Amino acid sequence: MVMGEETVRVDSWIWSVRLTKTRSLAAAECRAGHVRVNGERVKPAHPVRAGDEVRLRRPGWERIVVVKRIVRKRVGAPVAVECYVDNSPPPPPREEILSVPVRDRGAGRPTKRERRDLDRLRDLDRPPRDR
């Protein structure tokens, strides 16, 4: 390492530039193998320097950024955008992301009629069986 070259932990930098909501979430993503620096899977304490490429895998797409500036503390969104170059492909359209139906809070368990309706909906996705 060259003297005077500034480094910071990868989990701290990801959180500082607002790529994750919390630092502990950034550390968890590193431990799960969702973060790569210059093509290598890294642990949360891996040092990041200016010029490094950081890839953060998300469900359905990948965030690719090149570090322009090292920051140690969380900064505002306008400053955070100046700390990296975003080379990510555009995220997939919302229609392509699988939506999960949600019951109203406090609605309880589905009734027998609602369960049959749900089963009919699920069967629409399956190919017909030979009887």
JSON list of N, CA and C in Angstrom, two decimals, residues 46-114:
[
{"chain": "A", "resi": 46, "resn": "HIS", "atom": "N", "xyz": [-12.84, -5.27, 4.38]},
{"chain": "A", "resi": 46, "resn": "HIS", "atom": "CA", "xyz": [-11.94, -5.10, 3.23]},
{"chain": "A", "resi": 46, "resn": "HIS", "atom": "C", "xyz": [-11.76, -3.61, 2.92]},
{"chain": "A", "resi": 47, "resn": "PRO", "atom": "N", "xyz": [-10.51, -3.17, 2.71]},
{"chain": "A", "resi": 47, "resn": "PRO", "atom": "CA", "xyz": [-10.29, -1.74, 2.42]},
{"chain": "A", "resi": 47, "resn": "PRO", "atom": "C", "xyz": [-10.69, -1.37, 0.99]},
{"chain": "A", "resi": 48, "resn": "VAL", "atom": "N", "xyz": [-11.24, -0.18, 0.85]},
{"chain": "A", "resi": 48, "resn": "VAL", "atom": "CA", "xyz": [-11.65, 0.35, -0.45]},
{"chain": "A", "resi": 48, "resn": "VAL", "atom": "C", "xyz": [-10.85, 1.62, -0.71]},
{"chain": "A", "resi": 49, "resn": "ARG", "atom": "N", "xyz": [-10.34, 1.77, -1.93]},
{"chain": "A", "resi": 49, "resn": "ARG", "atom": "CA", "xyz": [-9.57, 2.95, -2.33]},
{"chain": "A", "resi": 49, "resn": "ARG", "atom": "C", "xyz": [-10.27, 3.62, -3.50]},
{"chain": "A", "resi": 50, "resn": "ALA", "atom": "N", "xyz": [-9.89, 4.85, -3.78]},
{"chain": "A", "resi": 50, "resn": "ALA", "atom": "CA", "xyz": [-10.41, 5.53, -4.97]},
{"chain": "A", "resi": 50, "resn": "ALA", "atom": "C", "xyz": [-9.97, 4.75, -6.20]},
{"chain": "A", "resi": 51, "resn": "GLY", "atom": "N", "xyz": [-10.90, 4.55, -7.14]},
{"chain": "A", "resi": 51, "resn": "GLY", "atom": "CA", "xyz": [-10.61, 3.80, -8.36]},
{"chain": "A", "resi": 51, "resn": "GLY", "atom": "C", "xyz": [-11.08, 2.36, -8.31]},
{"chain": "A", "resi": 52, "resn": "ASP", "atom": "N", "xyz": [-11.43, 1.84, -7.13]},
{"chain": "A", "resi": 52, "resn": "ASP", "atom": "CA", "xyz": [-11.93, 0.46, -7.02]},
{"chain": "A", "resi": 52, "resn": "ASP", "atom": "C", "xyz": [-13.34, 0.36, -7.60]},
{"chain": "A", "resi": 53, "resn": "GLU", "atom": "N", "xyz": [-13.64, -0.81, -8.17]},
{"chain": "A", "resi": 53, "resn": "GLU", "atom": "CA", "xyz": [-15.00, -1.07, -8.66]},
{"chain": "A", "resi": 53, "resn": "GLU", "atom": "C", "xyz": [-15.72, -1.90, -7.61]},
{"chain": "A", "resi": 54, "resn": "VAL", "atom": "N", "xyz": [-16.88, -1.42, -7.17]},
{"chain": "A", "resi": 54, "resn": "VAL", "atom": "CA", "xyz": [-17.68, -2.12, -6.16]},
{"chain": "A", "resi": 54, "resn": "VAL", "atom": "C", "xyz": [-18.97, -2.58, -6.83]},
{"chain": "A", "resi": 55, "resn": "ARG", "atom": "N", "xyz": [-19.25, -3.89, -6.70]},
{"chain": "A", "resi": 55, "resn": "ARG", "atom": "CA", "xyz": [-20.49, -4.46, -7.24]},
{"chain": "A", "resi": 55, "resn": "ARG", "atom": "C", "xyz": [-21.34, -4.93, -6.08]},
{"chain": "A", "resi": 56, "resn": "LEU", "atom": "N", "xyz": [-22.57, -4.47, -6.06]},
{"chain": "A", "resi": 56, "resn": "LEU", "atom": "CA", "xyz": [-23.52, -4.82, -5.00]},
{"chain": "A", "resi": 56, "resn": "LEU", "atom": "C", "xyz": [-24.71, -5.49, -5.66]},
{"chain": "A", "resi": 57, "resn": "ARG", "atom": "N", "xyz": [-24.88, -6.79, -5.42]},
{"chain": "A", "resi": 57, "resn": "ARG", "atom": "CA", "xyz": [-25.94, -7.56, -6.05]},
{"chain": "A", "resi": 57, "resn": "ARG", "atom": "C", "xyz": [-27.26, -7.34, -5.31]},
{"chain": "A", "resi": 58, "resn": "ARG", "atom": "N", "xyz": [-28.29, -7.03, -6.06]},
{"chain": "A", "resi": 58, "resn": "ARG", "atom": "CA", "xyz": [-29.64, -6.83, -5.53]},
{"chain": "A", "resi": 58, "resn": "ARG", "atom": "C", "xyz": [-30.55, -7.88, -6.14]},
{"chain": "A", "resi": 59, "resn": "PRO", "atom": "N", "xyz": [-31.70, -8.15, -5.54]},
{"chain": "A", "resi": 59, "resn": "PRO", "atom": "CA", "xyz": [-32.63, -9.09, -6.18]},
{"chain": "A", "resi": 59, "resn": "PRO", "atom": "C", "xyz": [-33.05, -8.58, -7.56]},
{"chain": "A", "resi": 60, "resn": "GLY", "atom": "N", "xyz": [-32.69, -9.29, -8.60]},
{"chain": "A", "resi": 60, "resn": "GLY", "atom": "CA", "xyz": [-33.10, -8.93, -9.95]},
{"chain": "A", "resi": 60, "resn": "GLY", "atom": "C", "xyz": [-32.13, -8.06, -10.72]},
{"chain": "A", "resi": 61, "resn": "TRP", "atom": "N", "xyz": [-31.15, -7.43, -10.06]},
{"chain": "A", "resi": 61, "resn": "TRP", "atom": "CA", "xyz": [-30.18, -6.61, -10.78]},
{"chain": "A", "resi": 61, "resn": "TRP", "atom": "C", "xyz": [-28.94, -6.38, -9.93]},
{"chain": "A", "resi": 62, "resn": "GLU", "atom": "N", "xyz": [-27.93, -5.76, -10.53]},
{"chain": "A", "resi": 62, "resn": "GLU", "atom": "CA", "xyz": [-26.66, -5.53, -9.84]},
{"chain": "A", "resi": 62, "resn": "GLU", "atom": "C", "xyz": [-26.29, -4.06, -9.93]},
{"chain": "A", "resi": 63, "resn": "ARG", "atom": "N", "xyz": [-25.84, -3.51, -8.82]},
{"chain": "A", "resi": 63, "resn": "ARG", "atom": "CA", "xyz": [-25.38, -2.12, -8.76]},
{"chain": "A", "resi": 63, "resn": "ARG", "atom": "C", "xyz": [-23.87, -2.11, -8.93]},
{"chain": "A", "resi": 64, "resn": "ILE", "atom": "N", "xyz": [-23.36, -1.41, -9.93]},
{"chain": "A", "resi": 64, "resn": "ILE", "atom": "CA", "xyz": [-21.92, -1.34, -10.21]},
{"chain": "A", "resi": 64, "resn": "ILE", "atom": "C", "xyz": [-21.48, 0.11, -10.09]},
{"chain": "A", "resi": 65, "resn": "VAL", "atom": "N", "xyz": [-20.56, 0.38, -9.16]},
{"chain": "A", "resi": 65, "resn": "VAL", "atom": "CA", "xyz": [-20.07, 1.74, -8.96]},
{"chain": "A", "resi": 65, "resn": "VAL", "atom": "C", "xyz": [-18.55, 1.72, -8.88]},
{"chain": "A", "resi": 66, "resn": "VAL", "atom": "N", "xyz": [-17.93, 2.82, -9.34]},
{"chain": "A", "resi": 66, "resn": "VAL", "atom": "CA", "xyz": [-16.49, 3.01, -9.22]},
{"chain": "A", "resi": 66, "resn": "VAL", "atom": "C", "xyz": [-16.26, 4.12, -8.20]},
{"chain": "A", "resi": 67, "resn": "VAL", "atom": "N", "xyz": [-15.41, 3.84, -7.23]},
{"chain": "A", "resi": 67, "resn": "VAL", "atom": "CA", "xyz": [-15.16, 4.78, -6.13]},
{"chain": "A", "resi": 67, "resn": "VAL", "atom": "C", "xyz": [-14.39, 5.99, -6.66]},
{"chain": "A", "resi": 68, "resn": "LYS", "atom": "N", "xyz": [-14.97, 7.19, -6.49]},
{"chain": "A", "resi": 68, "resn": "LYS", "atom": "CA", "xyz": [-14.28, 8.43, -6.86]},
{"chain": "A", "resi": 68, "resn": "LYS", "atom": "C", "xyz": [-13.65, 9.08, -5.64]},
{"chain": "A", "resi": 69, "resn": "ARG", "atom": "N", "xyz": [-14.36, 9.02, -4.52]},
{"chain": "A", "resi": 69, "resn": "ARG", "atom": "CA", "xyz": [-13.91, 9.72, -3.32]},
{"chain": "A", "resi": 69, "resn": "ARG", "atom": "C", "xyz": [-14.20, 8.86, -2.09]},
{"chain": "A", "resi": 70, "resn": "ILE", "atom": "N", "xyz": [-13.29, 8.88, -1.14]},
{"chain": "A", "resi": 70, "resn": "ILE", "atom": "CA", "xyz": [-13.46, 8.13, 0.10]},
{"chain": "A", "resi": 70, "resn": "ILE", "atom": "C", "xyz": [-14.15, 9.02, 1.12]},
{"chain": "A", "resi": 71, "resn": "VAL", "atom": "N", "xyz": [-15.22, 8.50, 1.72]},
{"chain": "A", "resi": 71, "resn": "VAL", "atom": "CA", "xyz": [-15.90, 9.20, 2.81]},
{"chain": "A", "resi": 71, "resn": "VAL", "atom": "C", "xyz": [-16.00, 8.24, 3.99]},
{"chain": "A", "resi": 72, "resn": "ARG", "atom": "N", "xyz": [-15.86, 8.76, 5.19]},
{"chain": "A", "resi": 72, "resn": "ARG", "atom": "CA", "xyz": [-15.89, 7.93, 6.39]},
{"chain": "A", "resi": 72, "resn": "ARG", "atom": "C", "xyz": [-17.21, 8.02, 7.13]},
{"chain": "A", "resi": 73, "resn": "LYS", "atom": "N", "xyz": [-17.91, 9.12, 6.97]},
{"chain": "A", "resi": 73, "resn": "LYS", "atom": "CA", "xyz": [-19.19, 9.31, 7.65]},
{"chain": "A", "resi": 73, "resn": "LYS", "atom": "C", "xyz": [-20.29, 9.39, 6.60]},
{"chain": "A", "resi": 74, "resn": "ARG", "atom": "N", "xyz": [-21.51, 9.06, 7.01]},
{"chain": "A", "resi": 74, "resn": "ARG", "atom": "CA", "xyz": [-22.66, 9.11, 6.09]},
{"chain": "A", "resi": 74, "resn": "ARG", "atom": "C", "xyz": [-22.88, 10.55, 5.65]},
{"chain": "A", "resi": 75, "resn": "VAL", "atom": "N", "xyz": [-23.08, 10.73, 4.35]},
{"chain": "A", "resi": 75, "resn": "VAL", "atom": "CA", "xyz": [-23.25, 12.07, 3.79]},
{"chain": "A", "resi": 75, "resn": "VAL", "atom": "C", "xyz": [-24.62, 12.17, 3.14]},
{"chain": "A", "resi": 76, "resn": "GLY", "atom": "N", "xyz": [-25.03, 13.37, 2.84]},
{"chain": "A", "resi": 76, "resn": "GLY", "atom": "CA", "xyz": [-26.31, 13.60, 2.19]},
{"chain": "A", "resi": 76, "resn": "GLY", "atom": "C", "xyz": [-26.32, 13.06, 0.77]},
{"chain": "A", "resi": 77, "resn": "ALA", "atom": "N", "xyz": [-27.50, 12.87, 0.23]},
{"chain": "A", "resi": 77, "resn": "ALA", "atom": "CA", "xyz": [-27.64, 12.28, -1.10]},
{"chain": "A", "resi": 77, "resn": "ALA", "atom": "C", "xyz": [-26.91, 13.05, -2.19]},
{"chain": "A", "resi": 78, "resn": "PRO", "atom": "N", "xyz": [-26.99, 14.41, -2.22]},
{"chain": "A", "resi": 78, "resn": "PRO", "atom": "CA", "xyz": [-26.27, 15.13, -3.27]},
{"chain": "A", "resi": 78, "resn": "PRO", "atom": "C", "xyz": [-24.75, 14.94, -3.20]},
{"chain": "A", "resi": 79, "resn": "VAL", "atom": "N", "xyz": [-24.21, 14.85, -1.99]},
{"chain": "A", "resi": 79, "resn": "VAL", "atom": "CA", "xyz": [-22.76, 14.63, -1.83]},
{"chain": "A", "resi": 79, "resn": "VAL", "atom": "C", "xyz": [-22.42, 13.17, -2.15]},
{"chain": "A", "resi": 80, "resn": "ALA", "atom": "N", "xyz": [-23.29, 12.25, -1.75]},
{"chain": "A", "resi": 80, "resn": "ALA", "atom": "CA", "xyz": [-23.04, 10.83, -1.98]},
{"chain": "A", "resi": 80, "resn": "ALA", "atom": "C", "xyz": [-22.89, 10.52, -3.47]},
{"chain": "A", "resi": 81, "resn": "VAL", "atom": "N", "xyz": [-23.69, 11.14, -4.31]},
{"chain": "A", "resi": 81, "resn": "VAL", "atom": "CA", "xyz": [-23.64, 10.89, -5.75]},
{"chain": "A", "resi": 81, "resn": "VAL", "atom": "C", "xyz": [-22.30, 11.32, -6.33]},
{"chain": "A", "resi": 82, "resn": "GLU", "atom": "N", "xyz": [-21.66, 12.30, -5.72]},
{"chain": "A", "resi": 82, "resn": "GLU", "atom": "CA", "xyz": [-20.36, 12.78, -6.20]},
{"chain": "A", "resi": 82, "resn": "GLU", "atom": "C", "xyz": [-19.21, 11.86, -5.78]},
{"chain": "A", "resi": 83, "resn": "CYS", "atom": "N", "xyz": [-19.48, 10.88, -4.91]},
{"chain": "A", "resi": 83, "resn": "CYS", "atom": "CA", "xyz": [-18.42, 10.00, -4.40]},
{"chain": "A", "resi": 83, "resn": "CYS", "atom": "C", "xyz": [-18.19, 8.76, -5.25]},
{"chain": "A", "resi": 84, "resn": "TYR", "atom": "N", "xyz": [-19.04, 8.53, -6.24]},
{"chain": "A", "resi": 84, "resn": "TYR", "atom": "CA", "xyz": [-18.87, 7.36, -7.09]},
{"chain": "A", "resi": 84, "resn": "TYR", "atom": "C", "xyz": [-19.40, 7.64, -8.49]},
{"chain": "A", "resi": 85, "resn": "VAL", "atom": "N", "xyz": [-18.95, 6.80, -9.44]},
{"chain": "A", "resi": 85, "resn": "VAL", "atom": "CA", "xyz": [-19.44, 6.82, -10.82]},
{"chain": "A", "resi": 85, "resn": "VAL", "atom": "C", "xyz": [-20.33, 5.59, -10.95]},
{"chain": "A", "resi": 86, "resn": "ASP", "atom": "N", "xyz": [-21.58, 5.79, -11.30]},
{"chain": "A", "resi": 86, "resn": "ASP", "atom": "CA", "xyz": [-22.53, 4.69, -11.39]},
{"chain": "A", "resi": 86, "resn": "ASP", "atom": "C", "xyz": [-22.51, 4.08, -12.80]},
{"chain": "A", "resi": 87, "resn": "ASN", "atom": "N", "xyz": [-22.03, 2.84, -12.91]},
{"chain": "A", "resi": 87, "resn": "ASN", "atom": "CA", "xyz": [-21.98, 2.12, -14.18]},
{"chain": "A", "resi": 87, "resn": "ASN", "atom": "C", "xyz": [-23.02, 1.01, -14.24]},
{"chain": "A", "resi": 88, "resn": "SER", "atom": "N", "xyz": [-24.05, 1.10, -13.41]},
{"chain": "A", "resi": 88, "resn": "SER", "atom": "CA", "xyz": [-25.06, 0.05, -13.30]},
{"chain": "A", "resi": 88, "resn": "SER", "atom": "C", "xyz": [-25.97, 0.04, -14.52]},
{"chain": "A", "resi": 89, "resn": "PRO", "atom": "N", "xyz": [-26.40, -1.16, -14.93]},
{"chain": "A", "resi": 89, "resn": "PRO", "atom": "CA", "xyz": [-27.44, -1.21, -15.95]},
{"chain": "A", "resi": 89, "resn": "PRO", "atom": "C", "xyz": [-28.75, -0.72, -15.32]},
{"chain": "A", "resi": 90, "resn": "PRO", "atom": "N", "xyz": [-29.70, -0.27, -16.12]},
{"chain": "A", "resi": 90, "resn": "PRO", "atom": "CA", "xyz": [-30.94, 0.22, -15.53]},
{"chain": "A", "resi": 90, "resn": "PRO", "atom": "C", "xyz": [-31.67, -0.91, -14.80]},
{"chain": "A", "resi": 91, "resn": "PRO", "atom": "N", "xyz": [-32.35, -0.58, -13.69]},
{"chain": "A", "resi": 91, "resn": "PRO", "atom": "CA", "xyz": [-33.07, -1.63, -12.96]},
{"chain": "A", "resi": 91, "resn": "PRO", "atom": "C", "xyz": [-34.21, -2.17, -13.81]},
{"chain": "A", "resi": 92, "resn": "PRO", "atom": "N", "xyz": [-34.63, -3.42, -13.54]},
{"chain": "A", "resi": 92, "resn": "PRO", "atom": "CA", "xyz": [-35.74, -3.99, -14.32]},
{"chain": "A", "resi": 92, "resn": "PRO", "atom": "C", "xyz": [-37.03, -3.23, -14.03]},
{"chain": "A", "resi": 93, "resn": "PRO", "atom": "N", "xyz": [-37.94, -3.19, -15.00]},
{"chain": "A", "resi": 93, "resn": "PRO", "atom": "CA", "xyz": [-39.22, -2.52, -14.76]},
{"chain": "A", "resi": 93, "resn": "PRO", "atom": "C", "xyz": [-39.97, -3.17, -13.61]},
{"chain": "A", "resi": 94, "resn": "ARG", "atom": "N", "xyz": [-40.80, -2.39, -12.95]},
{"chain": "A", "resi": 94, "resn": "ARG", "atom": "CA", "xyz": [-41.55, -2.89, -11.79]},
{"chain": "A", "resi": 94, "resn": "ARG", "atom": "C", "xyz": [-42.44, -4.08, -12.16]},
{"chain": "A", "resi": 95, "resn": "GLU", "atom": "N", "xyz": [-42.93, -4.13, -13.40]},
{"chain": "A", "resi": 95, "resn": "GLU", "atom": "CA", "xyz": [-43.81, -5.22, -13.81]},
{"chain": "A", "resi": 95, "resn": "GLU", "atom": "C", "xyz": [-43.07, -6.56, -13.78]},
{"chain": "A", "resi": 96, "resn": "GLU", "atom": "N", "xyz": [-41.76, -6.55, -14.04]},
{"chain": "A", "resi": 96, "resn": "GLU", "atom": "CA", "xyz": [-41.00, -7.79, -14.07]},
{"chain": "A", "resi": 96, "resn": "GLU", "atom": "C", "xyz": [-40.69, -8.32, -12.68]},
{"chain": "A", "resi": 97, "resn": "ILE", "atom": "N", "xyz": [-40.72, -7.45, -11.69]},
{"chain": "A", "resi": 97, "resn": "ILE", "atom": "CA", "xyz": [-40.46, -7.89, -10.32]},
{"chain": "A", "resi": 97, "resn": "ILE", "atom": "C", "xyz": [-41.72, -8.56, -9.80]},
{"chain": "A", "resi": 98, "resn": "LEU", "atom": "N", "xyz": [-41.55, -9.76, -9.27]},
{"chain": "A", "resi": 98, "resn": "LEU", "atom": "CA", "xyz": [-42.68, -10.55, -8.82]},
{"chain": "A", "resi": 98, "resn": "LEU", "atom": "C", "xyz": [-43.37, -9.86, -7.65]},
{"chain": "A", "resi": 99, "resn": "SER", "atom": "N", "xyz": [-44.67, -9.62, -7.79]},
{"chain": "A", "resi": 99, "resn": "SER", "atom": "CA", "xyz": [-45.40, -8.99, -6.70]},
{"chain": "A", "resi": 99, "resn": "SER", "atom": "C", "xyz": [-46.09, -10.06, -5.87]},
{"chain": "A", "resi": 100, "resn": "VAL", "atom": "N", "xyz": [-46.09, -9.86, -4.58]},
{"chain": "A", "resi": 100, "resn": "VAL", "atom": "CA", "xyz": [-46.69, -10.81, -3.66]},
{"chain": "A", "resi": 100, "resn": "VAL", "atom": "C", "xyz": [-47.98, -10.19, -3.14]},
{"chain": "A", "resi": 101, "resn": "PRO", "atom": "N", "xyz": [-49.11, -10.90, -3.29]},
{"chain": "A", "resi": 101, "resn": "PRO", "atom": "CA", "xyz": [-50.35, -10.33, -2.76]},
{"chain": "A", "resi": 101, "resn": "PRO", "atom": "C", "xyz": [-50.28, -10.25, -1.24]},
{"chain": "A", "resi": 102, "resn": "VAL", "atom": "N", "xyz": [-50.83, -9.17, -0.69]},
{"chain": "A", "resi": 102, "resn": "VAL", "atom": "CA", "xyz": [-50.78, -8.95, 0.74]},
{"chain": "A", "resi": 102, "resn": "VAL", "atom": "C", "xyz": [-52.21, -8.80, 1.25]},
{"chain": "A", "resi": 103, "resn": "ARG", "atom": "N", "xyz": [-52.50, -9.52, 2.31]},
{"chain": "A", "resi": 103, "resn": "ARG", "atom": "CA", "xyz": [-53.82, -9.38, 2.94]},
{"chain": "A", "resi": 103, "resn": "ARG", "atom": "C", "xyz": [-53.82, -8.15, 3.83]},
{"chain": "A", "resi": 104, "resn": "ASP", "atom": "N", "xyz": [-54.98, -7.57, 4.00]},
{"chain": "A", "resi": 104, "resn": "ASP", "atom": "CA", "xyz": [-55.11, -6.41, 4.88]},
{"chain": "A", "resi": 104, "resn": "ASP", "atom": "C", "xyz": [-54.74, -6.81, 6.30]},
{"chain": "A", "resi": 105, "resn": "ARG", "atom": "N", "xyz": [-54.11, -5.89, 6.99]},
{"chain": "A", "resi": 105, "resn": "ARG", "atom": "CA", "xyz": [-53.71, -6.14, 8.37]},
{"chain": "A", "resi": 105, "resn": "ARG", "atom": "C", "xyz": [-54.96, -6.36, 9.23]},
{"chain": "A", "resi": 106, "resn": "GLY", "atom": "N", "xyz": [-54.95, -7.40, 10.02]},
{"chain": "A", "resi": 106, "resn": "GLY", "atom": "CA", "xyz": [-56.08, -7.69, 10.89]},
{"chain": "A", "resi": 106, "resn": "GLY", "atom": "C", "xyz": [-57.18, -8.48, 10.22]},
{"chain": "A", "resi": 107, "resn": "ALA", "atom": "N", "xyz": [-56.99, -8.88, 8.95]},
{"chain": "A", "resi": 107, "resn": "ALA", "atom": "CA", "xyz": [-58.04, -9.61, 8.23]},
{"chain": "A", "resi": 107, "resn": "ALA", "atom": "C", "xyz": [-58.13, -11.06, 8.70]},
{"chain": "A", "resi": 108, "resn": "GLY", "atom": "N", "xyz": [-57.13, -11.55, 9.40]},
{"chain": "A", "resi": 108, "resn": "GLY", "atom": "CA", "xyz": [-57.17, -12.93, 9.88]},
{"chain": "A", "resi": 108, "resn": "GLY", "atom": "C", "xyz": [-56.86, -13.92, 8.78]},
{"chain": "A", "resi": 109, "resn": "ARG", "atom": "N", "xyz": [-57.18, -15.16, 9.07]},
{"chain": "A", "resi": 109, "resn": "ARG", "atom": "CA", "xyz": [-56.92, -16.23, 8.10]},
{"chain": "A", "resi": 109, "resn": "ARG", "atom": "C", "xyz": [-57.95, -16.16, 6.98]},
{"chain": "A", "resi": 110, "resn": "PRO", "atom": "N", "xyz": [-57.60, -16.66, 5.78]},
{"chain": "A", "resi": 110, "resn": "PRO", "atom": "CA", "xyz": [-58.58, -16.65, 4.70]},
{"chain": "A", "resi": 110, "resn": "PRO", "atom": "C", "xyz": [-59.74, -17.60, 4.99]},
{"chain": "A", "resi": 111, "resn": "THR", "atom": "N", "xyz": [-60.91, -17.23, 4.53]},
{"chain": "A", "resi": 111, "resn": "THR", "atom": "CA", "xyz": [-62.07, -18.11, 4.67]},
{"chain": "A", "resi": 111, "resn": "THR", "atom": "C", "xyz": [-61.96, -19.23, 3.65]},
{"chain": "A", "resi": 112, "resn": "LYS", "atom": "N", "xyz": [-62.86, -20.20, 3.76]},
{"chain": "A", "resi": 112, "resn": "LYS", "atom": "CA", "xyz": [-62.83, -21.33, 2.84]},
{"chain": "A", "resi": 112, "resn": "LYS", "atom": "C", "xyz": [-63.04, -20.85, 1.40]},
{"chain": "A", "resi": 113, "resn": "ARG", "atom": "N", "xyz": [-63.93, -19.91, 1.21]},
{"chain": "A", "resi": 113, "resn": "ARG", "atom": "CA", "xyz": [-64.19, -19.36, -0.13]},
{"chain": "A", "resi": 113, "resn": "ARG", "atom": "C", "xyz": [-62.94, -18.65, -0.66]},
{"chain": "A", "resi": 114, "resn": "GLU", "atom": "N", "xyz": [-62.29, -17.82, 0.18]},
{"chain": "A", "resi": 114, "resn": "GLU", "atom": "CA", "xyz": [-61.08, -17.11, -0.25]},
{"chain": "A", "resi": 114, "resn": "GLU", "atom": "C", "xyz": [-59.97, -18.11, -0.58]}
]
